[in-house]
Amino acid sequence: MAMLWKFMRVAKYSKTALSPKGKVRGIRTHSRHSSSKSVPSDFAASTPCSNTVELLGKAYPRDDYSNVTEKILSKVGKNLHNKKHHPLWLIKEQVKDHFYKQYIGRRGTPLFSVYDGLSPVVTVQQNFDSLLIPQNHASRRKEDNYYLNRDHMLRAHTSAHQWDLIHSGLDAFLAVGDVYRRDTIDNTHYPVFHQMEGVRLFSCHELFSNIEDGEGLQLFEQGHRTAHKQECHTMEAVRLVEFNLKQVLTKLVTHIFGDGSSFSCCEFELLIFELVYLFIAAGAQDKIGWAFGLGLERLAMILYDIPDIRLFWSEDERFLKQFIVPHIWQKIKFQPLSKYPPLINDISFWLPSEMYSKNDFYDLTRTIGGDLIEKVVLVDEFTHPKTKKVSHCYRIVYRHPERTLTQDEVHRIHQAIEESAVRELGVEGRF
């Protein structure tokens, strides 16, 4: 009942498609604050004061794995993909419309069912174990995920629901939802984004029915099957599944971006957050199939020319009203809000001897600065020749997407980040 995976992961956005068309030069300040100054309470990093995490009406006991922040918890339940006329909702509805019309079952009803209200709180078993991700795999690290405790987490991908949906008897479905990952900070990455999972399973008859002399073809080689693993698949089955997946994705990109679009299928593959050839399915017994995952923000940023991923969380009417259209296929070209100037500050510190992760620092800056922080970049790394201590220097770009920031408010936020880094991460400031 388990899975054999062949992954092709694309971790970066298409540089050509998503890189800014021009650089805006702003005012640069290099703060040198005394560590004796108090941290403004409005910007202090939130320290858990409860033994439980309260979320969606349930309480989860904290333990040594708990690392989800209040800033992230505040995003849970927003469900932007279900907010009518939101750009992510438009993309979701376009993909749904395509699958409903393109793939029809034997009874004349849509072959693919859609699940867009599944809880983002999943077990570690759902997120990793059900997908046969090894216990020591890097994707399980606390540095990369948001854990409520050792047993529960915010889903890192919609694949967390595959086992349950397949085990319930489904052969074709789309699962849509918000997913959570600790990551770098720039205009194309955000700790919360939205993903659409597509899964299709085939029986032997379904896969080979249109193949000449297909009666003698089989899904599996002769071999050993366990409760966790099917036999090896035949080359004929593998090639047909790969071909079917390529056809599905090619039709989808053509439908969304148009026949005359210069956007190629190769570029589309760069938008696929996780492309998976799924040749064994949980609970599927004698079926094989494929699965893919699409990042909705990535599609929307290309289709609507949206330059900054933070804008999807904006409540500014100047942004939202641009997507109130009479039908989901209405062509929209995003009209940028006024380009407010950035304010840039650097922060340098010596790293502790152990237990430091860049994602911890990124998460801390997100917690304090929120969406005022456009980008955080490690610009210098230095190892002292005598002490062997390591120093990092990060450049933090502050820019509000809807108004001009003042030097004073950025100064206060930056000071809070400096002092919280010392207190929370154990670094030694070089402020």
Tab-separated table of C-alpha atoms in Angstrom:
chain	number	residue	atom	x	y	z
A	1	MET	CA	0.000	0.000	0.000
A	2	ALA	CA	2.927	2.343	-0.214
A	3	MET	CA	4.717	4.320	-2.874
A	4	LEU	CA	7.809	4.185	-4.980
A	5	TRP	CA	8.744	7.695	-5.980
A	6	LYS	CA	10.779	9.113	-8.782
A	7	PHE	CA	11.195	12.816	-8.063
A	8	MET	CA	12.025	15.767	-10.201
A	9	ARG	CA	12.009	18.763	-7.876
A	10	VAL	CA	12.321	22.360	-8.976
A	11	ALA	CA	13.222	24.501	-5.996
A	12	LYS	CA	13.674	27.862	-7.734
A	13	TYR	CA	11.365	30.089	-9.709
A	14	SER	CA	12.021	30.732	-13.370
A	15	LYS	CA	14.580	33.523	-13.311
A	16	THR	CA	13.498	34.813	-16.711
A	17	ALA	CA	9.855	34.875	-15.842
A	18	LEU	CA	9.974	36.245	-12.323
A	19	SER	CA	13.010	38.489	-12.101
A	20	PRO	CA	12.226	42.210	-11.728
A	21	LYS	CA	12.419	44.278	-14.912
A	22	GLY	CA	14.459	46.951	-13.215
A	23	LYS	CA	16.117	47.817	-9.932
A	24	VAL	CA	14.905	50.638	-7.731
A	25	ARG	CA	17.590	52.400	-5.766
A	26	GLY	CA	16.556	53.452	-2.308
A	27	ILE	CA	18.017	55.020	0.779
A	28	ARG	CA	20.553	52.862	2.567
A	29	THR	CA	21.136	53.108	6.289
A	30	HIS	CA	23.601	51.142	8.372
A	31	SER	CA	22.345	51.081	11.924
A	32	ARG	CA	24.641	50.768	14.908
A	33	HIS	CA	22.356	50.492	17.898
A	34	SER	CA	23.350	50.024	21.494
A	35	SER	CA	22.204	46.695	22.848
A	36	SER	CA	21.168	48.406	26.072
A	37	LYS	CA	18.135	49.971	24.420
A	38	SER	CA	14.830	48.284	25.065
A	39	VAL	CA	12.981	46.420	22.337
A	40	PRO	CA	9.695	48.102	21.365
A	41	SER	CA	6.912	45.847	22.555
A	42	ASP	CA	5.082	46.079	19.218
A	43	PHE	CA	7.949	44.318	17.477
A	44	ALA	CA	9.242	41.890	20.100
A	45	ALA	CA	9.518	38.300	18.938
A	46	SER	CA	6.663	36.275	20.382
A	47	THR	CA	7.816	33.735	22.934
A	48	PRO	CA	5.394	30.883	23.678
A	49	CYS	CA	3.911	31.367	27.129
A	50	SER	CA	1.503	28.455	26.917
A	51	ASN	CA	2.091	24.733	27.061
A	52	THR	CA	-0.240	24.201	24.108
A	53	VAL	CA	-0.754	25.529	20.585
A	54	GLU	CA	-4.376	26.544	20.032
A	55	LEU	CA	-5.389	26.163	16.405
A	56	LEU	CA	-8.664	25.612	14.553
A	57	GLY	CA	-10.490	24.737	17.744
A	58	LYS	CA	-7.958	22.184	18.960
A	59	ALA	CA	-5.104	22.268	21.476
A	60	TYR	CA	-1.766	20.649	20.643
A	61	PRO	CA	0.729	20.065	23.480
A	62	ARG	CA	4.066	21.802	22.914
A	63	ASP	CA	7.305	19.836	23.023
A	64	ASP	CA	10.890	20.178	21.830
A	65	TYR	CA	9.721	20.129	18.193
A	66	SER	CA	7.244	23.015	18.494
A	67	ASN	CA	8.475	25.905	16.339
A	68	VAL	CA	5.394	27.448	14.729
A	69	THR	CA	5.192	31.205	15.336
A	70	GLU	CA	2.215	33.427	16.067
A	71	LYS	CA	2.797	35.197	12.738
A	72	ILE	CA	2.369	31.924	10.872
A	73	LEU	CA	-0.585	30.817	12.992
A	74	SER	CA	-2.345	34.055	12.055
A	75	LYS	CA	-2.313	32.939	8.399
A	76	VAL	CA	-4.035	29.612	9.068
A	77	GLY	CA	-7.670	29.702	8.021
A	78	LYS	CA	-7.308	32.623	5.587
A	79	ASN	CA	-7.843	30.196	2.682
A	80	LEU	CA	-7.042	32.698	-0.069
A	81	HIS	CA	-7.674	30.004	-2.680
A	82	ASN	CA	-11.353	29.966	-1.648
A	83	LYS	CA	-11.796	33.745	-1.492
A	84	LYS	CA	-13.939	34.679	-4.476
A	85	HIS	CA	-12.245	36.945	-7.038
A	86	HIS	CA	-8.866	36.606	-5.357
A	87	PRO	CA	-6.180	35.906	-8.000
A	88	LEU	CA	-5.394	32.543	-6.387
A	89	TRP	CA	-9.085	31.659	-6.488
A	90	LEU	CA	-9.186	32.589	-10.184
A	91	ILE	CA	-6.235	30.308	-10.958
A	92	LYS	CA	-7.772	27.454	-8.961
A	93	GLU	CA	-11.092	27.843	-10.762
A	94	GLN	CA	-9.390	27.916	-14.167
A	95	VAL	CA	-7.552	24.660	-13.490
A	96	LYS	CA	-10.732	23.079	-12.108
A	97	ASP	CA	-12.720	24.203	-15.145
A	98	HIS	CA	-10.132	22.688	-17.471
A	99	PHE	CA	-10.101	19.319	-15.694
A	100	TYR	CA	-13.903	19.211	-15.419
A	101	LYS	CA	-14.345	19.766	-19.156
A	102	GLN	CA	-11.342	17.851	-20.474
A	103	TYR	CA	-11.680	14.630	-18.464
A	104	ILE	CA	-15.109	13.008	-18.325
A	105	GLY	CA	-15.951	9.726	-16.596
A	106	ARG	CA	-18.011	6.862	-17.974
A	107	ARG	CA	-21.255	8.320	-16.605
A	108	GLY	CA	-20.705	11.703	-18.200
A	109	THR	CA	-19.601	13.341	-14.947
A	110	PRO	CA	-16.165	14.919	-14.312
A	111	LEU	CA	-13.490	12.284	-13.785
A	112	PHE	CA	-11.535	14.415	-11.277
A	113	SER	CA	-13.037	15.380	-7.932
A	114	VAL	CA	-11.761	18.473	-6.101
A	115	TYR	CA	-10.920	18.877	-2.413
A	116	ASP	CA	-10.122	22.445	-1.364
A	117	GLY	CA	-11.188	22.493	2.279
A	118	LEU	CA	-8.876	19.932	3.888
A	119	SER	CA	-7.292	20.985	7.182
A	120	PRO	CA	-3.703	22.281	6.921
A	121	VAL	CA	-2.913	20.580	10.251
A	122	VAL	CA	-1.690	17.069	9.501
A	123	THR	CA	0.236	14.378	11.303
A	124	VAL	CA	3.885	13.733	10.624
A	125	GLN	CA	2.759	10.315	9.438
A	126	GLN	CA	0.557	11.920	6.770
A	127	ASN	CA	3.153	14.446	5.655
A	128	PHE	CA	6.153	12.095	5.510
A	129	ASP	CA	5.646	8.463	6.526
A	130	SER	CA	2.710	7.778	4.191
A	131	LEU	CA	4.906	8.923	1.305
A	132	LEU	CA	7.748	6.621	2.364
A	133	ILE	CA	10.043	9.573	3.060
A	134	PRO	CA	12.926	8.142	5.132
A	135	GLN	CA	13.278	9.096	8.789
A	136	ASN	CA	16.633	10.774	8.133
A	137	HIS	CA	15.519	12.657	5.015
A	138	ALA	CA	16.462	16.346	4.935
A	139	SER	CA	12.885	17.414	4.146
A	140	ARG	CA	11.822	16.474	7.701
A	141	ARG	CA	14.131	18.992	9.406
A	142	LYS	CA	12.745	21.503	11.886
A	143	GLU	CA	14.690	24.156	9.987
A	144	ASP	CA	12.418	23.649	6.968
A	145	ASN	CA	8.991	22.932	8.486
A	146	TYR	CA	6.485	24.299	10.981
A	147	TYR	CA	5.822	21.750	13.720
A	148	LEU	CA	3.080	22.020	16.322
A	149	ASN	CA	4.803	19.141	18.122
A	150	ARG	CA	6.550	15.888	17.244
A	151	ASP	CA	3.321	14.344	15.951
A	152	HIS	CA	1.542	17.265	14.277
A	153	MET	CA	2.611	19.959	11.817
A	154	LEU	CA	1.343	22.411	9.241
A	155	ARG	CA	1.396	20.517	5.962
A	156	ALA	CA	4.462	21.151	3.833
A	157	HIS	CA	2.693	19.962	0.671
A	158	THR	CA	-0.752	18.855	-0.434
A	159	SER	CA	0.793	15.403	-0.973
A	160	ALA	CA	0.085	14.921	2.743
A	161	HIS	CA	-3.489	14.005	1.752
A	162	GLN	CA	-2.646	11.519	-0.998
A	163	TRP	CA	-2.703	8.373	1.128
A	164	ASP	CA	-6.062	9.201	2.743
A	165	LEU	CA	-7.766	10.168	-0.512
A	166	ILE	CA	-6.421	7.203	-2.469
A	167	HIS	CA	-7.186	4.835	0.397
A	168	SER	CA	-10.794	6.079	0.358
A	169	GLY	CA	-11.131	4.693	-3.169
A	170	LEU	CA	-10.427	7.738	-5.343
A	171	ASP	CA	-8.611	7.238	-8.655
A	172	ALA	CA	-8.506	10.849	-9.902
A	173	PHE	CA	-8.576	14.008	-7.801
A	174	LEU	CA	-7.250	17.522	-7.278
A	175	ALA	CA	-6.349	18.654	-3.747
A	176	VAL	CA	-5.897	22.383	-3.143
A	177	GLY	CA	-4.709	24.175	-0.032
A	178	ASP	CA	-2.291	26.425	1.800
A	179	VAL	CA	1.070	24.864	2.624
A	180	TYR	CA	3.792	26.015	5.013
A	181	ARG	CA	7.589	25.951	4.717
A	182	ARG	CA	10.390	27.886	6.358
A	183	ASP	CA	12.337	29.439	3.531
A	184	THR	CA	14.406	32.346	2.290
A	185	ILE	CA	12.879	35.821	2.069
A	186	ASP	CA	12.524	37.600	-1.264
A	187	ASN	CA	9.802	38.716	-3.658
A	188	THR	CA	9.116	35.158	-4.880
A	189	HIS	CA	9.223	33.204	-1.597
A	190	TYR	CA	6.794	33.292	1.318
A	191	PRO	CA	6.410	30.884	4.270
A	192	VAL	CA	2.785	30.270	3.277
A	193	PHE	CA	1.817	29.492	-0.306
A	194	HIS	CA	-0.890	27.554	-2.106
A	195	GLN	CA	-0.542	24.305	-3.951
A	196	MET	CA	-2.743	22.164	-6.172
A	197	GLU	CA	-2.092	18.435	-6.216
A	198	GLY	CA	-3.231	16.290	-9.129
A	199	VAL	CA	-3.383	12.487	-8.902
A	200	ARG	CA	-4.482	9.917	-11.488
A	201	LEU	CA	-4.409	6.134	-11.078
A	202	PHE	CA	-4.755	3.496	-13.784
A	203	SER	CA	-5.755	-0.147	-13.725
A	204	CYS	CA	-4.155	-2.541	-16.167
A	205	HIS	CA	-7.200	-2.341	-18.447
A	206	GLU	CA	-7.346	1.465	-18.368
A	207	LEU	CA	-3.674	1.885	-19.188
A	208	PHE	CA	-3.427	-0.646	-22.016
A	209	SER	CA	-6.960	-0.639	-23.476
A	210	ASN	CA	-6.030	1.594	-26.432
A	211	ILE	CA	-2.713	-0.111	-27.135
A	212	GLU	CA	-2.488	-2.545	-30.052
A	213	ASP	CA	-1.983	-6.055	-28.708
A	214	GLY	CA	-2.206	-4.582	-25.221
A	215	GLU	CA	-3.980	-7.642	-23.827
A	216	GLY	CA	-0.681	-9.293	-23.008
A	217	LEU	CA	0.910	-6.303	-21.323
A	218	GLN	CA	1.232	-6.132	-17.537
A	219	LEU	CA	1.717	-3.387	-14.951
A	220	PHE	CA	4.277	-5.298	-12.877
A	221	GLU	CA	7.300	-7.484	-13.396
A	222	GLN	CA	7.444	-10.806	-11.632
A	223	GLY	CA	8.872	-10.049	-8.211
A	224	HIS	CA	8.365	-9.696	-4.500
A	225	ARG	CA	5.544	-7.603	-3.031
A	226	THR	CA	5.323	-6.490	0.592
A	227	ALA	CA	2.757	-4.534	2.563
A	228	HIS	CA	4.772	-1.404	1.802
A	229	LYS	CA	5.947	-1.960	-1.740
A	230	GLN	CA	4.644	-3.319	-5.021
A	231	GLU	CA	6.750	-5.214	-7.505
A	232	CYS	CA	8.808	-3.352	-10.094
A	233	HIS	CA	6.770	-1.900	-12.947
A	234	THR	CA	7.158	-2.946	-16.529
A	235	MET	CA	8.857	-0.528	-18.899
A	236	GLU	CA	5.687	-0.350	-21.031
A	237	ALA	CA	3.635	0.792	-18.030
A	238	VAL	CA	6.194	3.376	-16.962
A	239	ARG	CA	6.425	4.921	-20.430
A	240	LEU	CA	2.653	5.132	-20.823
A	241	VAL	CA	2.228	6.801	-17.429
A	242	GLU	CA	4.975	9.326	-18.220
A	243	PHE	CA	3.424	10.052	-21.615
A	244	ASN	CA	-0.010	10.557	-20.090
A	245	LEU	CA	1.320	12.991	-17.488
A	246	LYS	CA	3.154	15.005	-20.149
A	247	GLN	CA	-0.048	15.227	-22.195
A	248	VAL	CA	-2.050	16.389	-19.171
A	249	LEU	CA	0.432	19.158	-18.332
A	250	THR	CA	0.801	20.268	-21.965
A	251	LYS	CA	-2.963	20.620	-22.357
A	252	LEU	CA	-3.185	22.505	-19.070
A	253	VAL	CA	-0.515	25.072	-19.936
A	254	THR	CA	-2.071	25.609	-23.368
A	255	HIS	CA	-5.488	26.095	-21.812
A	256	ILE	CA	-4.289	28.606	-19.214
A	257	PHE	CA	-1.773	30.590	-21.258
A	258	GLY	CA	-3.329	30.158	-24.709
A	259	ASP	CA	-2.286	28.530	-27.985
A	260	GLY	CA	-0.483	31.621	-29.175
A	261	SER	CA	1.408	32.154	-25.948
A	262	SER	CA	5.184	32.341	-26.076
A	263	PHE	CA	5.178	30.547	-22.737
A	264	SER	CA	6.641	27.099	-23.433
A	265	CYS	CA	5.933	23.775	-21.770
A	266	CYS	CA	9.533	23.736	-20.539
A	267	GLU	CA	8.978	27.054	-18.768
A	268	PHE	CA	5.751	25.652	-17.338
A	269	GLU	CA	7.700	22.790	-15.788
A	270	LEU	CA	9.699	25.404	-13.866
A	271	LEU	CA	6.426	26.485	-12.257
A	272	ILE	CA	5.751	22.987	-10.989
A	273	PHE	CA	6.678	23.004	-7.356
A	274	GLU	CA	6.979	19.261	-7.236
A	275	LEU	CA	6.660	17.020	-10.275
A	276	VAL	CA	6.224	13.441	-9.194
A	277	TYR	CA	5.950	10.296	-11.240
A	278	LEU	CA	3.928	8.131	-8.894
A	279	PHE	CA	4.231	4.528	-10.004
A	280	ILE	CA	2.804	2.914	-6.892
A	281	ALA	CA	-0.130	4.301	-4.953
A	282	ALA	CA	-1.121	3.904	-1.317
A	283	GLY	CA	-4.089	1.616	-1.019
A	284	ALA	CA	-4.254	1.208	-4.798
A	285	GLN	CA	-3.211	-2.441	-4.787
A	286	ASP	CA	-2.945	-3.267	-8.520
A	287	LYS	CA	-2.909	0.262	-9.938
A	288	ILE	CA	-0.199	2.705	-10.876
A	289	GLY	CA	-0.343	6.388	-11.711
A	290	TRP	CA	1.134	9.872	-11.570
A	291	ALA	CA	0.928	12.937	-9.372
A	292	PHE	CA	1.939	16.560	-9.829
A	293	GLY	CA	1.933	19.689	-7.687
A	294	LEU	CA	1.440	23.230	-8.945
A	295	GLY	CA	2.226	26.400	-7.013
A	296	LEU	CA	-0.776	28.690	-7.528
A	297	GLU	CA	1.223	31.832	-6.684
A	298	ARG	CA	3.725	30.954	-9.396
A	299	LEU	CA	1.028	30.572	-12.012
A	300	ALA	CA	-0.684	33.800	-10.944
A	301	MET	CA	2.540	35.825	-10.896
A	302	ILE	CA	3.211	34.827	-14.503
A	303	LEU	CA	-0.348	35.025	-15.810
A	304	TYR	CA	-1.195	38.377	-14.200
A	305	ASP	CA	2.319	39.865	-14.049
A	306	ILE	CA	2.255	40.264	-10.247
A	307	PRO	CA	5.779	41.264	-9.137
A	308	ASP	CA	5.744	40.517	-5.384
A	309	ILE	CA	4.376	37.427	-3.639
A	310	ARG	CA	3.435	39.505	-0.564
A	311	LEU	CA	0.711	41.194	-2.598
A	312	PHE	CA	-1.429	38.055	-2.455
A	313	TRP	CA	-1.954	38.797	1.244
A	314	SER	CA	-2.820	42.443	0.654
A	315	GLU	CA	-6.220	43.776	1.655
A	316	ASP	CA	-5.686	46.966	-0.332
A	317	GLU	CA	-8.706	47.554	-2.581
A	318	ARG	CA	-6.405	48.880	-5.312
A	319	PHE	CA	-5.011	45.364	-5.570
A	320	LEU	CA	-8.116	43.267	-4.957
A	321	LYS	CA	-10.518	45.158	-7.218
A	322	GLN	CA	-8.366	44.419	-10.264
A	323	PHE	CA	-9.469	40.780	-10.049
A	324	ILE	CA	-13.207	41.345	-9.761
A	325	VAL	CA	-14.120	40.176	-13.264
A	326	PRO	CA	-17.320	38.802	-14.835
A	327	HIS	CA	-15.817	35.365	-15.603
A	328	ILE	CA	-12.723	33.412	-14.599
A	329	TRP	CA	-11.176	33.524	-18.074
A	330	GLN	CA	-11.206	37.326	-18.283
A	331	LYS	CA	-7.761	38.558	-19.305
A	332	ILE	CA	-6.152	40.606	-16.541
A	333	LYS	CA	-2.878	42.497	-16.491
A	334	PHE	CA	-2.036	43.699	-13.028
A	335	GLN	CA	-1.538	47.441	-12.747
A	336	PRO	CA	1.189	48.014	-10.142
A	337	LEU	CA	0.502	50.129	-7.111
A	338	SER	CA	2.856	53.038	-6.622
A	339	LYS	CA	6.416	51.738	-6.268
A	340	TYR	CA	7.403	52.839	-2.800
A	341	PRO	CA	11.142	53.220	-2.138
A	342	PRO	CA	13.016	50.559	-0.146
A	343	LEU	CA	14.946	51.193	3.051
A	344	ILE	CA	17.998	48.979	3.511
A	345	ASN	CA	19.749	47.994	6.739
A	346	ASP	CA	22.528	45.487	7.413
A	347	ILE	CA	22.891	43.303	10.481
A	348	SER	CA	26.072	41.411	11.461
A	349	PHE	CA	26.672	38.922	14.244
A	350	TRP	CA	28.909	36.071	15.339
A	351	LEU	CA	27.189	32.698	15.132
A	352	PRO	CA	26.821	30.469	18.177
A	353	SER	CA	29.021	27.374	18.206
A	354	GLU	CA	26.096	25.140	17.265
A	355	MET	CA	22.348	24.996	16.650
A	356	TYR	CA	22.152	27.914	14.210
A	357	SER	CA	20.107	27.864	11.002
A	358	LYS	CA	19.612	30.654	8.487
A	359	ASN	CA	15.925	29.733	8.369
A	360	ASP	CA	15.709	30.472	12.111
A	361	PHE	CA	16.922	34.003	11.412
A	362	TYR	CA	14.590	34.402	8.441
A	363	ASP	CA	11.685	33.245	10.583
A	364	LEU	CA	12.628	35.680	13.338
A	365	THR	CA	12.718	38.620	10.912
A	366	ARG	CA	9.338	37.560	9.498
A	367	THR	CA	7.879	37.347	12.991
A	368	ILE	CA	9.024	40.854	13.898
A	369	GLY	CA	8.913	42.713	10.594
A	370	GLY	CA	6.087	40.814	8.913
A	371	ASP	CA	5.311	41.845	5.354
A	372	LEU	CA	7.318	45.051	5.704
A	373	ILE	CA	10.365	42.934	4.881
A	374	GLU	CA	10.808	42.441	1.172
A	375	LYS	CA	14.092	40.558	1.140
A	376	VAL	CA	16.814	39.198	3.420
A	377	VAL	CA	20.133	38.274	1.813
A	378	LEU	CA	23.305	36.823	3.321
A	379	VAL	CA	25.852	39.241	1.836
A	380	ASP	CA	29.000	38.248	3.730
A	381	GLU	CA	30.353	35.292	5.684
A	382	PHE	CA	33.616	35.617	7.582
A	383	THR	CA	35.651	33.141	9.640
A	384	HIS	CA	38.049	34.672	12.165
A	385	PRO	CA	41.550	33.311	11.446
A	386	LYS	CA	42.418	32.859	15.136
A	387	THR	CA	39.199	32.079	16.969
A	388	LYS	CA	37.540	30.305	13.996
A	389	LYS	CA	34.299	31.998	14.946
A	390	VAL	CA	31.949	32.579	12.008
A	391	SER	CA	30.250	35.898	11.321
A	392	HIS	CA	27.245	36.473	9.072
A	393	CYS	CA	26.155	39.789	7.602
A	394	TYR	CA	22.585	39.994	6.291
A	395	ARG	CA	21.088	42.795	4.223
A	396	ILE	CA	17.436	43.445	5.052
A	397	VAL	CA	15.327	45.321	2.511
A	398	TYR	CA	12.257	46.988	4.009
A	399	ARG	CA	9.455	48.086	1.712
A	400	HIS	CA	5.743	48.436	2.380
A	401	PRO	CA	3.680	47.360	-0.650
A	402	GLU	CA	1.050	50.042	-0.016
A	403	ARG	CA	2.785	53.110	1.479
A	404	THR	CA	6.125	54.793	2.136
A	405	LEU	CA	7.988	53.657	5.234
A	406	THR	CA	9.705	56.155	7.503
A	407	GLN	CA	13.278	55.870	8.745
A	408	ASP	CA	12.028	55.963	12.327
A	409	GLU	CA	9.688	52.963	12.084
A	410	VAL	CA	12.288	50.917	10.175
A	411	HIS	CA	14.876	51.850	12.835
A	412	ARG	CA	12.609	50.489	15.569
A	413	ILE	CA	11.889	47.244	13.707
A	414	HIS	CA	15.556	46.721	12.862
A	415	GLN	CA	16.587	47.272	16.465
A	416	ALA	CA	14.002	44.705	17.581
A	417	ILE	CA	15.441	42.191	15.107
A	418	GLU	CA	18.972	42.811	16.369
A	419	GLU	CA	18.112	42.353	20.012
A	420	SER	CA	15.800	39.399	19.391
A	421	ALA	CA	18.514	37.643	17.374
A	422	VAL	CA	20.814	37.887	20.391
A	423	ARG	CA	18.135	36.726	22.817
A	424	GLU	CA	16.410	34.053	20.705
A	425	LEU	CA	19.244	32.658	18.571
A	426	GLY	CA	22.212	33.045	20.891
A	427	VAL	CA	24.266	35.099	18.423
A	428	GLU	CA	26.807	37.730	19.462
A	429	GLY	CA	25.882	41.064	17.944
A	430	ARG	CA	28.289	43.185	15.923
A	431	PHE	CA	25.948	46.153	15.900
